[in-house]
XYZ file of C-alpha atoms in Angstrom:
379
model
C 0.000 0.000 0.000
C 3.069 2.479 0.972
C 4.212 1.411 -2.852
C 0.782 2.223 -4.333
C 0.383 5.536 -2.907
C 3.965 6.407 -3.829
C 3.106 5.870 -7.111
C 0.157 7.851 -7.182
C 2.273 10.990 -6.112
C 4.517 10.368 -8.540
C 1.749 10.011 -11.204
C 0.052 13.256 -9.641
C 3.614 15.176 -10.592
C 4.067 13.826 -13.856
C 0.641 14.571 -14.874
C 0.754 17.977 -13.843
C 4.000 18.545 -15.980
C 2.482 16.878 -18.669
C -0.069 19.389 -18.731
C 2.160 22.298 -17.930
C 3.812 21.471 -21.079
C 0.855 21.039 -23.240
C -0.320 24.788 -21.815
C 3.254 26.282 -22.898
C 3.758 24.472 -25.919
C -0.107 26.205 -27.447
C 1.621 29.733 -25.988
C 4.909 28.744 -27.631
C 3.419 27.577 -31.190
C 0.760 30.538 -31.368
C 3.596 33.297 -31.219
C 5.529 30.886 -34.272
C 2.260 29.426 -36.540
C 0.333 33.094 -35.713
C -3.189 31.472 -35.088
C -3.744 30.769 -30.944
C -6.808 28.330 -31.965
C -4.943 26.295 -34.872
C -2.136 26.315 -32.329
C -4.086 24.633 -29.750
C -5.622 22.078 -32.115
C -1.838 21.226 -33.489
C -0.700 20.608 -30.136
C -3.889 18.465 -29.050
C -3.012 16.526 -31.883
C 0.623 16.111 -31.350
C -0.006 15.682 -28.148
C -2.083 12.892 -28.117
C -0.916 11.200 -31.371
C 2.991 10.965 -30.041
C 1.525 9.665 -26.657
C -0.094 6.992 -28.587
C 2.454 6.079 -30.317
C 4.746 6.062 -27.001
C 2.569 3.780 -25.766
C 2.340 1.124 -28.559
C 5.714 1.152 -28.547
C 6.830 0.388 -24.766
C 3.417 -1.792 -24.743
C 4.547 -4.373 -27.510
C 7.505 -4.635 -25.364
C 6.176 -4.276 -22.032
C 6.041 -7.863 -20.683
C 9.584 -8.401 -21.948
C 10.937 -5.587 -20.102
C 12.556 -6.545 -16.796
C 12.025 -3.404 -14.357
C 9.273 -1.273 -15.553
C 9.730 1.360 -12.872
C 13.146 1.641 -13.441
C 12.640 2.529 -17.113
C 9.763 4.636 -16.428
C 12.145 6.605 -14.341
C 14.757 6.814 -16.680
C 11.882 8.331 -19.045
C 11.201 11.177 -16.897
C 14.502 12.086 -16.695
C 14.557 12.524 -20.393
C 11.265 14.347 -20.712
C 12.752 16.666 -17.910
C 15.799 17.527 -19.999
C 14.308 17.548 -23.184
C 12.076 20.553 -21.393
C 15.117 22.139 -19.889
C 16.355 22.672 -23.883
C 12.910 23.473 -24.765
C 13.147 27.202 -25.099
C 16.543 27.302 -26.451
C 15.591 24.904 -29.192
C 12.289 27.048 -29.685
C 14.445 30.117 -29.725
C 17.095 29.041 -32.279
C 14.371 27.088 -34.510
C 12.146 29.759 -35.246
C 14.751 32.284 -35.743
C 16.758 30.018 -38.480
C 12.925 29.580 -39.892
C 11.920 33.645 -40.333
C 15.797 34.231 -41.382
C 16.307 31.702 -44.171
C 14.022 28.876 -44.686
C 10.667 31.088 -45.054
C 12.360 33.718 -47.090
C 14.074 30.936 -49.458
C 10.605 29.537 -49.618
C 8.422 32.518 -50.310
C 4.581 32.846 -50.050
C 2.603 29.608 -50.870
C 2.110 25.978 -50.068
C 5.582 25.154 -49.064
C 6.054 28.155 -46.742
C 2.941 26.344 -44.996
C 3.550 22.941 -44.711
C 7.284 23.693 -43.369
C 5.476 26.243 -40.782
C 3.292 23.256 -39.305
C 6.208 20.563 -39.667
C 8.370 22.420 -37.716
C 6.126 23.493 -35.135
C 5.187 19.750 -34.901
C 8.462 18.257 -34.382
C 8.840 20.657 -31.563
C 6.849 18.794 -29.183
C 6.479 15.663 -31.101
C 9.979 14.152 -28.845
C 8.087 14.591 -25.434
C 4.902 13.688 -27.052
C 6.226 10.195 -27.669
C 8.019 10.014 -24.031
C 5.147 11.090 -22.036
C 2.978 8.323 -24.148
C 5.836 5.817 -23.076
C 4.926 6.658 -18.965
C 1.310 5.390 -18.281
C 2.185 1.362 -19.764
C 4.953 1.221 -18.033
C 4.244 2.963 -14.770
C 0.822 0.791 -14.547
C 2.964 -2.827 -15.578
C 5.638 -1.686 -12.059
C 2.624 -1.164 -10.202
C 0.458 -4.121 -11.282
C 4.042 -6.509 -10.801
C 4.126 -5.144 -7.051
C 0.753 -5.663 -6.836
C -0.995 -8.128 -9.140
C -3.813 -8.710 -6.979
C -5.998 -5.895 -7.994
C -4.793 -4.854 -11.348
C -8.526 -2.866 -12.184
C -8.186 -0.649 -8.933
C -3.993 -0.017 -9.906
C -5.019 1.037 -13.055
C -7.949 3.295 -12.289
C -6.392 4.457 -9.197
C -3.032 5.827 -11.765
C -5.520 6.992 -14.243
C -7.249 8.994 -11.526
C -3.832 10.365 -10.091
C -2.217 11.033 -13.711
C -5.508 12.835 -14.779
C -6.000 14.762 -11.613
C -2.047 16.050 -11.811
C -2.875 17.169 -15.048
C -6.320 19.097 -14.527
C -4.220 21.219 -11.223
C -1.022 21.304 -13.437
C -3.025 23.691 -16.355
C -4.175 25.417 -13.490
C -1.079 26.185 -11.944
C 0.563 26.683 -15.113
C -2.339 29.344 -16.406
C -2.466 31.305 -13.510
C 0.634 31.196 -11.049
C 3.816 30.238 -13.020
C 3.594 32.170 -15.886
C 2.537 35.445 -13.694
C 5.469 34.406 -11.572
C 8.096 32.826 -13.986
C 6.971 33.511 -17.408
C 7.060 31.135 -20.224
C 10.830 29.462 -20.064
C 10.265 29.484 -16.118
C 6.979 27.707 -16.480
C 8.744 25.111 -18.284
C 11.893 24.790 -16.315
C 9.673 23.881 -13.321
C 7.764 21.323 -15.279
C 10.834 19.887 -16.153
C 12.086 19.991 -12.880
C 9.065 17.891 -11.567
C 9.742 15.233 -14.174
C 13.305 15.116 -12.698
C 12.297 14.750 -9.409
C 9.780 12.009 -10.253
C 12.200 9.949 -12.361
C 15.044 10.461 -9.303
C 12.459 9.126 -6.373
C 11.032 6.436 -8.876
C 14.447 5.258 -9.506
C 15.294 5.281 -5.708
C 12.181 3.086 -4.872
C 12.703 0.777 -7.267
C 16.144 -0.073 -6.494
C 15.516 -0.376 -2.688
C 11.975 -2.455 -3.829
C 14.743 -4.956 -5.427
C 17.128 -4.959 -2.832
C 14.076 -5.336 -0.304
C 12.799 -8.362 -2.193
C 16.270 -10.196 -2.979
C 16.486 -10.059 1.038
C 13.611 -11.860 1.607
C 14.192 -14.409 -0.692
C 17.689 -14.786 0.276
C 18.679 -15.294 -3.593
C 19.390 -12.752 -6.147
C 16.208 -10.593 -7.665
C 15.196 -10.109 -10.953
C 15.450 -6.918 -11.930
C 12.260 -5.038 -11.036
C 11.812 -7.538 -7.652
C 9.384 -9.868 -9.539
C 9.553 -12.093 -12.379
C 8.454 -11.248 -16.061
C 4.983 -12.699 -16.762
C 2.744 -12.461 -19.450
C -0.523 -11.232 -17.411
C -2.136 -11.547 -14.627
C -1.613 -15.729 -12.693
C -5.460 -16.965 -12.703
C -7.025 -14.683 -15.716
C -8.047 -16.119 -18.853
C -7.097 -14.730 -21.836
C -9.366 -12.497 -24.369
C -10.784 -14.051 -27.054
C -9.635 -12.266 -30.279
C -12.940 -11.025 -31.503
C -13.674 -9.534 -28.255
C -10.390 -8.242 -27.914
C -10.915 -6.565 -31.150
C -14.167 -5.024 -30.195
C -12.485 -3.510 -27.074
C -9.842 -1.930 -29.544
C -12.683 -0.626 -31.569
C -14.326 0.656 -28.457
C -11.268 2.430 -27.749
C -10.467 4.437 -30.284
C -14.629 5.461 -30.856
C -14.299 6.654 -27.527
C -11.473 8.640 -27.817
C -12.561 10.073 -31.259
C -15.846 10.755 -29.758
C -14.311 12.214 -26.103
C -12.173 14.748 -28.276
C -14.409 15.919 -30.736
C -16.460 16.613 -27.739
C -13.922 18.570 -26.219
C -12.705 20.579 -29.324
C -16.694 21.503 -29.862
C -16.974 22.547 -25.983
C -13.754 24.372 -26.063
C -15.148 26.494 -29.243
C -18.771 26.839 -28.024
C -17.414 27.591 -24.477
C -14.930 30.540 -26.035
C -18.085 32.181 -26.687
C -19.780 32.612 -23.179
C -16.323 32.897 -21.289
C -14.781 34.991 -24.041
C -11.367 34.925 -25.187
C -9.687 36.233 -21.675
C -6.483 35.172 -20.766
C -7.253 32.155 -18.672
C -10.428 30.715 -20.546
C -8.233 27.544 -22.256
C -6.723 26.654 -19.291
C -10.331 26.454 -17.694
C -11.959 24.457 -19.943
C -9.086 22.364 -20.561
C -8.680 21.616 -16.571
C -12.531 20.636 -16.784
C -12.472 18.448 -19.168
C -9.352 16.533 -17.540
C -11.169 16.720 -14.075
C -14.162 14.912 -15.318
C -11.649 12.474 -17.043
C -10.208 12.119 -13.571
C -13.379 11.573 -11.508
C -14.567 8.817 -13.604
C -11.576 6.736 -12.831
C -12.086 7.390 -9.515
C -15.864 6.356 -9.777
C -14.958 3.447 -11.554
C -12.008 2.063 -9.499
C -14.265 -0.079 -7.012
C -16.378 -1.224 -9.705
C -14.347 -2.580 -12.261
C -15.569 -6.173 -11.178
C -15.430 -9.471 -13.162
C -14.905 -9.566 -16.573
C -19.206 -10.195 -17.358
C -19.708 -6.557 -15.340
C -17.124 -4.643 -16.470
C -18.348 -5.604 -20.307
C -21.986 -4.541 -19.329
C -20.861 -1.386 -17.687
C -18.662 -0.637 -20.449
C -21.972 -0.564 -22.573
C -23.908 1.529 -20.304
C -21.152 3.881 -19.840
C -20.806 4.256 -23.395
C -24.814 5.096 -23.609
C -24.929 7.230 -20.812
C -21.415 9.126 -22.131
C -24.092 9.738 -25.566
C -26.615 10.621 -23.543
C -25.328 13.142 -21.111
C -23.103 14.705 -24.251
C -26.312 15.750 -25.706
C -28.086 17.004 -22.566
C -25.184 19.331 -21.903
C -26.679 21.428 -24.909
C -29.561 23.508 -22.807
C -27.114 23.672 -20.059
C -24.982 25.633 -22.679
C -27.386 27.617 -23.721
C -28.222 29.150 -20.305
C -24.611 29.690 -19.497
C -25.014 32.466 -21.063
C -27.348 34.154 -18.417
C -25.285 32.968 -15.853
C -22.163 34.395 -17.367
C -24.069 37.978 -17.691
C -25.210 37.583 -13.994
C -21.599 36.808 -13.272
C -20.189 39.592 -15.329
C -22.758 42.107 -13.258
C -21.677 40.315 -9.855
C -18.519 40.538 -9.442
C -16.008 43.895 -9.181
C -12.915 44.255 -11.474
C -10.736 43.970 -8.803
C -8.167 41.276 -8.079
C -10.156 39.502 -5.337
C -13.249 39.897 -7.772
C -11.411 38.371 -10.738
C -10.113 36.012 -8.449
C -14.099 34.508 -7.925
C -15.122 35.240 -11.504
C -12.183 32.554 -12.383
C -13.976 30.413 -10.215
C -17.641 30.861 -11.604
C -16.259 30.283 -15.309
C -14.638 27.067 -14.324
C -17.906 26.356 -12.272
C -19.851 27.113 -16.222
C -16.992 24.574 -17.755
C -17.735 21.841 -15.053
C -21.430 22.411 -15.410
C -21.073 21.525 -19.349
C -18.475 18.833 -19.582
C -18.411 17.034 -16.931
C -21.626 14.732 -16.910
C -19.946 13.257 -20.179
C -16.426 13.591 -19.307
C -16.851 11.421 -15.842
C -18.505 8.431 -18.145
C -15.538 9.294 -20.571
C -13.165 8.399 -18.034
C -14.480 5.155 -16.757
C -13.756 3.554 -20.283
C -9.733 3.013 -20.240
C -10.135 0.944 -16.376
C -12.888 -1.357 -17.885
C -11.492 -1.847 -21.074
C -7.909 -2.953 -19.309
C -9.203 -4.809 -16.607
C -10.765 -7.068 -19.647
């Protein structure tokens, strides 16, 4: 249990960093690609599509690998270094583009495509890291713990997902007041630093622990390799297919939603500083809460497939009743507007009443949204 909650920390930090980066990098990428909303969508889809491909990569070869925490450490190392050179590389990048390639390229298609390539492979090398960190912290935690592999994984979902809701947060409205943009980064890569140091502490010592009770030699990572989890069947291949297929119509679905909310919101919160970081937070938060909803319930493998199915039509559902809870936000954003002085303390509570509006629209779906990923792994 001491191991467990460890972990959870440690996923709490690294999601918040994850986050603090993916609030930067639409700053950083709107001041090169001159459009804040295409920038946002660009680094949603970077985002996401190097963490998937992080993960498909460690997870063909995560039953093969011998100390899961050790190499998740190592990761976070890397992510923290690559975001100490961030800025730098930002710096010298965009300044080589506007000085010679854009000029040698002149108006036109070219001029684009380099514009959007560039900005891309920016945060496309953290992309795929931070993809690499969920499989592999969740196979450490499940080998110290194989018992109750549904509740480790929703428990890290939760913990990841709630890091990252308070990391936008933080990153929107103290460290960039405080530190500005290089300084907001530097202390997200910091975190990842400190992570992958205590990670790779606790897994040594979780070795050396183990190879003293046995009174032989450990493998590396305490336990031995196995292919899943001693007592569980296998999935058939046609349902493990149709999980796969669940999957990715979730996600498609979950992120249409939230590009949709994020433009419809824009127009009752306005296009104020802090309004992205709100109704990104939300959406995370709801992500979070569902794992944590979900963690006691992920049951036998005949439940978790029926909840899956009701989650998915309540996740529908709930989507579409969100749509007259839009439409009043508009009153309450007026009342709000009337309500509160322009005064720090008073922008201060108006902060809270537009994340209140974003919580009030997204969540309902969001919460449902985040129950999918435990069920679909415990199966």
């Amino acid at each position: 249990m001491a191991m467990r909650l460890f972990l959870s920390i440690a996923f709490v930090l690294s999601g918040a960093a994850g986050l603090v980066y993916e609030s930067i990098w639409t700053r950083y990428l709107g001041l090169f690609v001159g459009h804040s909303a295409y920038a946002q969508v660009l680094v949603l889809v970077i985002f996401l599509g190097g963490m998937s491909a992080g993960a498909l990569a460690i997870g063909r070869r995560a039953e093969k690998v011998p100390d899961p925490l050790r190499w998740y450490a190592l990761i976070e190392l890397a992510i923290g270094v690559i975001g100490f050179l961030f800025h730098d590389v930002f710096v010298w990048t965009t300044r080589a583009a506007y000085d010679s390639i854009f000029p040698a390229l002149g108006p036109g298609v070219a001029h684009v495509v380099v514009k959007w390539t560039l900005a891309a492979l920016l945060i496309l090398p953290q992309s795929v890291l931070l993809g690499a960190t969920f499989p592999l912290m969740t196979a450490g935690a499940i080998r110290n713990e194989p018992a109750g592999s549904g509740r480790t994984i929703a428990l890290l979902y939760f913990a990841n997902s709630l890091g990252a809701a308070l990391g936008v947060l933080l990153a929107g409205f103290v460290l960039i007041q405080a530190a500005g943009l290089p300084g907001t980064l530097l202390a997200a890569a910091l975190a990842n630093v400190m992570v992958g140091g205590a990670v790779y502490i606790a897994s040594t010592r979780a070795r050396s622990a183990v190879a003293a009770a046995d009174g032989v030699s450990a493998p590396p990572g305490g336990h031995p390799v196995t292919a899943g989890i001693a007592g569980e069947p296998g999935v058939a291949p046609a349902l493990y297919r149709l999980l796969l297929a669940v999957s990715f119509g979730t996600a498609v679905s979950s992120f249409i939603y939230e590009i949709g909310w994020i433009r419809m919101l824009s127009l009752v919160l306005g296009a104020a500083t802090h309004s992205f970081e709100l109704m990104l937070s939300g959406f995370i938060l709801g992500l979070a809460l569902g794992a944590l909803v979900i963690r006691r319930r992920t049951g036998g493998d005949a439940q978790a497939l029926t909840r899956l199915a009701w989650v998915q039509v309540a996740m529908g559902l709930l989507a579409v009743a969100t749509l007259p809870v839009y439409m009043r936000s508009f009153s309450w954003m007026a009342g709000f507007m009337a309500a509160f002085t322009r005064t720090a303390s008073g922008y201060v509570a108006f902060s809270i009443a537009r994340y209140a509006i974003c919580l009030a629209v997204m969540l309902p779906a969001t919460i449902c949204a985040g129950m999918t990923l435990p069920l679909i792994t415990r199966l």
